């Protein structure tokens, strides 16, 4: 197992399971943000009926399962065996859902069918060098297809490649994974440089309460 897979397996052990139902009583739903029942849904992807959509860094599969439940051909990819085992246990019988263990860039390089949309929710787009990943995403998107991703906003002055630390036991050093942080305007420029159009990036404010960190949501069209 690669160091990256070990890191995300460790992360998976620390994450709670998705609730059985959301605040509206739905058994599947799409959530772009770190807050429950907050923000837009799958409509941002503009997936046509029966369209093929890719979730890069699908984790435990909840968002991909919702896309399949809406009638899309949903493909979830994650590098973590533990994440995918949880996804298969809960969502493995959902019609129209495929789950693959792979690194995001490697999967895209080997899949030639193409996608009507690609999404990443705090997922692989955040944790993969955009200079490597974005050109491949652009190649695999069908004409007019959308790339939409979300992540935490950048900390002021901390841009480009940053380190994220995943804690382990008290007597073990944390595991380290790289992430890429930019202000909304910088993401717009990066995507335009890689051939995307209709690029929009903005920070969605946190819901009312004590927490104040919003969610960066970026969309672009092939």
PDB file of C-alpha atoms in Angstrom:
ATOM      1  CA  UNK A   1       0.000   0.000   0.000  1.00  0.00           C
ATOM      2  CA  UNK A   2       1.326   3.463  -0.865  1.00  0.00           C
ATOM      3  CA  UNK A   3       2.047   6.100   1.775  1.00  0.00           C
ATOM      4  CA  UNK A   4      -0.850   8.153   0.423  1.00  0.00           C
ATOM      5  CA  UNK A   5      -3.267   5.232   0.765  1.00  0.00           C
ATOM      6  CA  UNK A   6      -2.064   4.599   4.323  1.00  0.00           C
ATOM      7  CA  UNK A   7      -2.614   8.261   5.179  1.00  0.00           C
ATOM      8  CA  UNK A   8      -6.183   8.271   3.869  1.00  0.00           C
ATOM      9  CA  UNK A   9      -6.948   4.929   5.508  1.00  0.00           C
ATOM     10  CA  UNK A  10      -5.867   6.516   8.781  1.00  0.00           C
ATOM     11  CA  UNK A  11      -8.081   9.525   8.087  1.00  0.00           C
ATOM     12  CA  UNK A  12     -11.023   7.237   7.309  1.00  0.00           C
ATOM     13  CA  UNK A  13     -10.839   5.652  10.752  1.00  0.00           C
ATOM     14  CA  UNK A  14     -11.292   9.088  12.311  1.00  0.00           C
ATOM     15  CA  UNK A  15     -14.296  10.177  10.264  1.00  0.00           C
ATOM     16  CA  UNK A  16     -17.884   9.524  11.375  1.00  0.00           C
ATOM     17  CA  UNK A  17     -20.260   7.702   9.077  1.00  0.00           C
ATOM     18  CA  UNK A  18     -22.773   9.689   7.056  1.00  0.00           C
ATOM     19  CA  UNK A  19     -26.140   9.967   8.783  1.00  0.00           C
ATOM     20  CA  UNK A  20     -28.872   7.514   7.761  1.00  0.00           C
ATOM     21  CA  UNK A  21     -30.971  10.464   6.548  1.00  0.00           C
ATOM     22  CA  UNK A  22     -30.366  14.185   6.176  1.00  0.00           C
ATOM     23  CA  UNK A  23     -32.412  17.030   7.603  1.00  0.00           C
ATOM     24  CA  UNK A  24     -35.044  16.595   4.894  1.00  0.00           C
ATOM     25  CA  UNK A  25     -35.398  12.883   5.576  1.00  0.00           C
ATOM     26  CA  UNK A  26     -33.578  11.857   2.375  1.00  0.00           C
ATOM     27  CA  UNK A  27     -31.484   8.685   2.332  1.00  0.00           C
ATOM     28  CA  UNK A  28     -29.075  10.060  -0.302  1.00  0.00           C
ATOM     29  CA  UNK A  29     -27.984  13.655  -0.810  1.00  0.00           C
ATOM     30  CA  UNK A  30     -25.111  15.745  -2.168  1.00  0.00           C
ATOM     31  CA  UNK A  31     -23.198  18.041   0.167  1.00  0.00           C
ATOM     32  CA  UNK A  32     -20.412  20.339  -1.053  1.00  0.00           C
ATOM     33  CA  UNK A  33     -19.582  21.832   2.343  1.00  0.00           C
ATOM     34  CA  UNK A  34     -18.286  20.750   5.752  1.00  0.00           C
ATOM     35  CA  UNK A  35     -21.651  21.574   7.314  1.00  0.00           C
ATOM     36  CA  UNK A  36     -24.761  19.352   7.309  1.00  0.00           C
ATOM     37  CA  UNK A  37     -27.797  20.454   5.308  1.00  0.00           C
ATOM     38  CA  UNK A  38     -25.995  23.515   3.952  1.00  0.00           C
ATOM     39  CA  UNK A  39     -25.323  24.858   0.504  1.00  0.00           C
ATOM     40  CA  UNK A  40     -26.229  23.787  -3.032  1.00  0.00           C
ATOM     41  CA  UNK A  41     -26.607  20.231  -4.277  1.00  0.00           C
ATOM     42  CA  UNK A  42     -25.867  18.130  -7.348  1.00  0.00           C
ATOM     43  CA  UNK A  43     -27.498  20.700  -9.638  1.00  0.00           C
ATOM     44  CA  UNK A  44     -24.147  22.486  -9.862  1.00  0.00           C
ATOM     45  CA  UNK A  45     -22.864  19.640 -12.035  1.00  0.00           C
ATOM     46  CA  UNK A  46     -25.597  19.999 -14.680  1.00  0.00           C
ATOM     47  CA  UNK A  47     -25.440  16.255 -15.399  1.00  0.00           C
ATOM     48  CA  UNK A  48     -27.806  15.242 -18.236  1.00  0.00           C
ATOM     49  CA  UNK A  49     -30.156  12.301 -17.759  1.00  0.00           C
ATOM     50  CA  UNK A  50     -28.081   9.137 -17.899  1.00  0.00           C
ATOM     51  CA  UNK A  51     -24.867  11.164 -18.008  1.00  0.00           C
ATOM     52  CA  UNK A  52     -21.554   9.822 -16.758  1.00  0.00           C
ATOM     53  CA  UNK A  53     -20.068  11.653 -13.778  1.00  0.00           C
ATOM     54  CA  UNK A  54     -16.829  11.113 -11.860  1.00  0.00           C
ATOM     55  CA  UNK A  55     -16.283  11.764  -8.143  1.00  0.00           C
ATOM     56  CA  UNK A  56     -12.544  12.168  -7.546  1.00  0.00           C
ATOM     57  CA  UNK A  57     -11.712  11.231  -3.978  1.00  0.00           C
ATOM     58  CA  UNK A  58     -15.180   9.846  -3.340  1.00  0.00           C
ATOM     59  CA  UNK A  59     -14.394   8.764   0.233  1.00  0.00           C
ATOM     60  CA  UNK A  60     -17.179   6.640   1.689  1.00  0.00           C
ATOM     61  CA  UNK A  61     -19.305   7.175  -1.381  1.00  0.00           C
ATOM     62  CA  UNK A  62     -22.293   9.210  -0.221  1.00  0.00           C
ATOM     63  CA  UNK A  63     -22.149  11.881  -2.917  1.00  0.00           C
ATOM     64  CA  UNK A  64     -21.511   9.366  -5.702  1.00  0.00           C
ATOM     65  CA  UNK A  65     -24.422   7.236  -4.485  1.00  0.00           C
ATOM     66  CA  UNK A  66     -26.709  10.254  -4.656  1.00  0.00           C
ATOM     67  CA  UNK A  67     -25.657  10.949  -8.239  1.00  0.00           C
ATOM     68  CA  UNK A  68     -26.471   7.354  -9.153  1.00  0.00           C
ATOM     69  CA  UNK A  69     -29.787   7.640  -7.328  1.00  0.00           C
ATOM     70  CA  UNK A  70     -30.587  10.634  -9.553  1.00  0.00           C
ATOM     71  CA  UNK A  71     -30.081   8.452 -12.627  1.00  0.00           C
ATOM     72  CA  UNK A  72     -26.476   9.280 -13.519  1.00  0.00           C
ATOM     73  CA  UNK A  73     -23.790   6.727 -14.302  1.00  0.00           C
ATOM     74  CA  UNK A  74     -21.693   7.577 -11.275  1.00  0.00           C
ATOM     75  CA  UNK A  75     -18.061   6.571 -10.924  1.00  0.00           C
ATOM     76  CA  UNK A  76     -16.355   6.995  -7.562  1.00  0.00           C
ATOM     77  CA  UNK A  77     -12.570   6.823  -7.266  1.00  0.00           C
ATOM     78  CA  UNK A  78     -10.534   6.845  -4.081  1.00  0.00           C
ATOM     79  CA  UNK A  79      -7.020   5.757  -3.149  1.00  0.00           C
ATOM     80  CA  UNK A  80      -8.043   4.451   0.297  1.00  0.00           C
ATOM     81  CA  UNK A  81      -9.100   0.784   0.579  1.00  0.00           C
ATOM     82  CA  UNK A  82     -10.794   1.507   3.914  1.00  0.00           C
ATOM     83  CA  UNK A  83     -12.858   4.336   2.452  1.00  0.00           C
ATOM     84  CA  UNK A  84     -13.954   2.191  -0.469  1.00  0.00           C
ATOM     85  CA  UNK A  85     -14.779  -0.779   1.755  1.00  0.00           C
ATOM     86  CA  UNK A  86     -17.158   1.475   3.685  1.00  0.00           C
ATOM     87  CA  UNK A  87     -18.599   2.798   0.418  1.00  0.00           C
ATOM     88  CA  UNK A  88     -19.224  -0.697  -0.934  1.00  0.00           C
ATOM     89  CA  UNK A  89     -20.781  -1.870   2.325  1.00  0.00           C
ATOM     90  CA  UNK A  90     -23.321   0.942   2.359  1.00  0.00           C
ATOM     91  CA  UNK A  91     -23.845   1.782  -1.306  1.00  0.00           C
ATOM     92  CA  UNK A  92     -22.576  -1.230  -3.246  1.00  0.00           C
ATOM     93  CA  UNK A  93     -26.023  -2.293  -4.456  1.00  0.00           C
ATOM     94  CA  UNK A  94     -27.042   1.137  -5.781  1.00  0.00           C
ATOM     95  CA  UNK A  95     -27.765   0.770  -9.534  1.00  0.00           C
ATOM     96  CA  UNK A  96     -25.523   2.858 -11.754  1.00  0.00           C
ATOM     97  CA  UNK A  97     -22.692   3.236  -9.218  1.00  0.00           C
ATOM     98  CA  UNK A  98     -19.112   2.092  -9.881  1.00  0.00           C
ATOM     99  CA  UNK A  99     -16.372   2.283  -7.262  1.00  0.00           C
ATOM    100  CA  UNK A 100     -12.649   2.022  -8.039  1.00  0.00           C
ATOM    101  CA  UNK A 101      -9.531   2.080  -5.901  1.00  0.00           C
ATOM    102  CA  UNK A 102      -6.972   4.212  -7.715  1.00  0.00           C
ATOM    103  CA  UNK A 103      -5.019   7.428  -7.582  1.00  0.00           C
ATOM    104  CA  UNK A 104      -7.027  10.147  -9.332  1.00  0.00           C
ATOM    105  CA  UNK A 105      -4.568  11.002 -12.077  1.00  0.00           C
ATOM    106  CA  UNK A 106      -3.764   7.375 -12.845  1.00  0.00           C
ATOM    107  CA  UNK A 107      -7.455   6.516 -13.170  1.00  0.00           C
ATOM    108  CA  UNK A 108      -8.111   9.392 -15.539  1.00  0.00           C
ATOM    109  CA  UNK A 109      -5.145   8.464 -17.690  1.00  0.00           C
ATOM    110  CA  UNK A 110      -6.606   4.975 -18.205  1.00  0.00           C
ATOM    111  CA  UNK A 111     -10.306   5.832 -18.663  1.00  0.00           C
ATOM    112  CA  UNK A 112     -11.076   6.910 -22.219  1.00  0.00           C
ATOM    113  CA  UNK A 113     -14.891   6.860 -22.208  1.00  0.00           C
ATOM    114  CA  UNK A 114     -15.165  10.418 -20.952  1.00  0.00           C
ATOM    115  CA  UNK A 115     -17.426  12.179 -18.477  1.00  0.00           C
ATOM    116  CA  UNK A 116     -20.234  14.693 -18.600  1.00  0.00           C
ATOM    117  CA  UNK A 117     -19.104  16.087 -15.237  1.00  0.00           C
ATOM    118  CA  UNK A 118     -16.302  15.673 -12.711  1.00  0.00           C
ATOM    119  CA  UNK A 119     -16.639  16.610  -9.058  1.00  0.00           C
ATOM    120  CA  UNK A 120     -14.397  16.625  -6.008  1.00  0.00           C
ATOM    121  CA  UNK A 121     -15.644  17.453  -2.515  1.00  0.00           C
ATOM    122  CA  UNK A 122     -12.682  18.046  -0.226  1.00  0.00           C
ATOM    123  CA  UNK A 123     -11.176  15.375  -2.436  1.00  0.00           C
ATOM    124  CA  UNK A 124      -8.492  14.653  -4.968  1.00  0.00           C
ATOM    125  CA  UNK A 125      -8.576  18.043  -6.704  1.00  0.00           C
ATOM    126  CA  UNK A 126      -7.501  19.572  -3.389  1.00  0.00           C
ATOM    127  CA  UNK A 127      -4.764  17.004  -2.806  1.00  0.00           C
ATOM    128  CA  UNK A 128      -3.259  16.612  -6.291  1.00  0.00           C
ATOM    129  CA  UNK A 129      -0.904  18.954  -8.116  1.00  0.00           C
ATOM    130  CA  UNK A 130      -3.195  20.900 -10.481  1.00  0.00           C
ATOM    131  CA  UNK A 131      -0.438  21.063 -13.093  1.00  0.00           C
ATOM    132  CA  UNK A 132      -0.724  17.295 -13.388  1.00  0.00           C
ATOM    133  CA  UNK A 133      -4.416  16.687 -12.704  1.00  0.00           C
ATOM    134  CA  UNK A 134      -6.246  19.501 -14.483  1.00  0.00           C
ATOM    135  CA  UNK A 135      -5.002  18.762 -18.024  1.00  0.00           C
ATOM    136  CA  UNK A 136      -6.187  15.152 -17.697  1.00  0.00           C
ATOM    137  CA  UNK A 137      -9.553  16.206 -16.294  1.00  0.00           C
ATOM    138  CA  UNK A 138      -9.926  18.609 -19.208  1.00  0.00           C
ATOM    139  CA  UNK A 139      -9.140  15.840 -21.702  1.00  0.00           C
ATOM    140  CA  UNK A 140     -11.686  13.455 -20.174  1.00  0.00           C
ATOM    141  CA  UNK A 141     -14.549  15.933 -19.941  1.00  0.00           C
ATOM    142  CA  UNK A 142     -16.943  15.814 -22.844  1.00  0.00           C
ATOM    143  CA  UNK A 143     -17.624  19.119 -24.659  1.00  0.00           C
ATOM    144  CA  UNK A 144     -19.530  21.407 -22.344  1.00  0.00           C
ATOM    145  CA  UNK A 145     -18.975  19.158 -19.338  1.00  0.00           C
ATOM    146  CA  UNK A 146     -18.417  20.709 -15.947  1.00  0.00           C
ATOM    147  CA  UNK A 147     -15.697  20.378 -13.325  1.00  0.00           C
ATOM    148  CA  UNK A 148     -16.891  21.444  -9.870  1.00  0.00           C
ATOM    149  CA  UNK A 149     -14.898  21.093  -6.677  1.00  0.00           C
ATOM    150  CA  UNK A 150     -14.983  22.344  -3.109  1.00  0.00           C
ATOM    151  CA  UNK A 151     -12.453  22.695  -0.304  1.00  0.00           C
ATOM    152  CA  UNK A 152     -11.591  24.946   2.601  1.00  0.00           C
ATOM    153  CA  UNK A 153     -10.623  28.495   1.618  1.00  0.00           C
ATOM    154  CA  UNK A 154      -6.933  29.294   1.637  1.00  0.00           C
ATOM    155  CA  UNK A 155      -5.435  30.862   4.746  1.00  0.00           C
ATOM    156  CA  UNK A 156      -4.232  34.365   3.903  1.00  0.00           C
ATOM    157  CA  UNK A 157      -0.605  34.213   2.792  1.00  0.00           C
ATOM    158  CA  UNK A 158      -0.541  30.397   2.554  1.00  0.00           C
ATOM    159  CA  UNK A 159      -0.855  29.619  -1.138  1.00  0.00           C
ATOM    160  CA  UNK A 160       0.221  26.826  -3.462  1.00  0.00           C
ATOM    161  CA  UNK A 161       1.407  23.495  -2.098  1.00  0.00           C
ATOM    162  CA  UNK A 162       0.771  23.163   1.649  1.00  0.00           C
ATOM    163  CA  UNK A 163       1.036  20.338   4.192  1.00  0.00           C
ATOM    164  CA  UNK A 164      -1.915  18.645   5.871  1.00  0.00           C
ATOM    165  CA  UNK A 165      -1.228  16.521   8.949  1.00  0.00           C
ATOM    166  CA  UNK A 166      -3.262  13.417   9.787  1.00  0.00           C
ATOM    167  CA  UNK A 167      -2.831  12.459  13.453  1.00  0.00           C
ATOM    168  CA  UNK A 168      -2.088   8.901  14.547  1.00  0.00           C
ATOM    169  CA  UNK A 169      -1.415   7.463  17.993  1.00  0.00           C
ATOM    170  CA  UNK A 170       0.147   9.425  20.841  1.00  0.00           C
ATOM    171  CA  UNK A 171       3.544   7.801  20.223  1.00  0.00           C
ATOM    172  CA  UNK A 172       3.495   8.160  16.423  1.00  0.00           C
ATOM    173  CA  UNK A 173       4.318  11.071  14.173  1.00  0.00           C
ATOM    174  CA  UNK A 174       1.374  12.366  12.127  1.00  0.00           C
ATOM    175  CA  UNK A 175       1.102  11.397   8.496  1.00  0.00           C
ATOM    176  CA  UNK A 176       1.564  14.159   5.943  1.00  0.00           C
ATOM    177  CA  UNK A 177      -0.276  14.734   2.670  1.00  0.00           C
ATOM    178  CA  UNK A 178       0.088  17.681   0.319  1.00  0.00           C
ATOM    179  CA  UNK A 179      -2.751  19.982  -0.660  1.00  0.00           C
ATOM    180  CA  UNK A 180      -3.019  22.971  -3.017  1.00  0.00           C
ATOM    181  CA  UNK A 181      -4.570  26.203  -1.740  1.00  0.00           C
ATOM    182  CA  UNK A 182      -5.357  29.342  -3.741  1.00  0.00           C
ATOM    183  CA  UNK A 183      -7.599  32.365  -3.446  1.00  0.00           C
ATOM    184  CA  UNK A 184     -10.698  32.252  -5.700  1.00  0.00           C
ATOM    185  CA  UNK A 185      -9.180  34.609  -8.283  1.00  0.00           C
ATOM    186  CA  UNK A 186      -6.037  32.482  -8.493  1.00  0.00           C
ATOM    187  CA  UNK A 187      -8.083  29.304  -9.042  1.00  0.00           C
ATOM    188  CA  UNK A 188      -9.921  31.063 -11.852  1.00  0.00           C
ATOM    189  CA  UNK A 189      -6.602  31.906 -13.491  1.00  0.00           C
ATOM    190  CA  UNK A 190      -5.195  28.386 -13.030  1.00  0.00           C
ATOM    191  CA  UNK A 191      -8.240  26.789 -14.628  1.00  0.00           C
ATOM    192  CA  UNK A 192      -8.279  29.247 -17.515  1.00  0.00           C
ATOM    193  CA  UNK A 193      -4.606  28.487 -18.154  1.00  0.00           C
ATOM    194  CA  UNK A 194      -5.501  24.807 -18.497  1.00  0.00           C
ATOM    195  CA  UNK A 195      -8.179  25.440 -21.114  1.00  0.00           C
ATOM    196  CA  UNK A 196     -11.331  25.684 -19.024  1.00  0.00           C
ATOM    197  CA  UNK A 197     -14.005  28.281 -19.668  1.00  0.00           C
ATOM    198  CA  UNK A 198     -16.914  29.764 -17.714  1.00  0.00           C
ATOM    199  CA  UNK A 199     -14.752  29.591 -14.588  1.00  0.00           C
ATOM    200  CA  UNK A 200     -16.293  30.752 -11.318  1.00  0.00           C
ATOM    201  CA  UNK A 201     -14.830  30.593  -7.841  1.00  0.00           C
ATOM    202  CA  UNK A 202     -16.276  31.982  -4.631  1.00  0.00           C
ATOM    203  CA  UNK A 203     -16.496  31.280  -0.927  1.00  0.00           C
ATOM    204  CA  UNK A 204     -19.876  30.205   0.407  1.00  0.00           C
ATOM    205  CA  UNK A 205     -20.347  31.606   3.899  1.00  0.00           C
ATOM    206  CA  UNK A 206     -20.769  29.248   6.835  1.00  0.00           C
ATOM    207  CA  UNK A 207     -24.303  28.782   8.171  1.00  0.00           C
ATOM    208  CA  UNK A 208     -25.336  30.806  11.239  1.00  0.00           C
ATOM    209  CA  UNK A 209     -23.567  29.636  14.366  1.00  0.00           C
ATOM    210  CA  UNK A 210     -20.214  29.723  16.111  1.00  0.00           C
ATOM    211  CA  UNK A 211     -18.213  28.361  13.181  1.00  0.00           C
ATOM    212  CA  UNK A 212     -17.208  30.951  10.625  1.00  0.00           C
ATOM    213  CA  UNK A 213     -15.022  29.228   8.011  1.00  0.00           C
ATOM    214  CA  UNK A 214     -16.820  29.084   4.680  1.00  0.00           C
ATOM    215  CA  UNK A 215     -16.423  26.709   1.747  1.00  0.00           C
ATOM    216  CA  UNK A 216     -14.590  27.491  -1.482  1.00  0.00           C
ATOM    217  CA  UNK A 217     -16.626  26.236  -4.452  1.00  0.00           C
ATOM    218  CA  UNK A 218     -15.074  26.354  -7.934  1.00  0.00           C
ATOM    219  CA  UNK A 219     -16.767  25.472 -11.216  1.00  0.00           C
ATOM    220  CA  UNK A 220     -15.556  25.460 -14.806  1.00  0.00           C
ATOM    221  CA  UNK A 221     -16.649  24.157 -18.189  1.00  0.00           C
ATOM    222  CA  UNK A 222     -14.735  22.148 -20.768  1.00  0.00           C
TER     223      UNK A 222
END
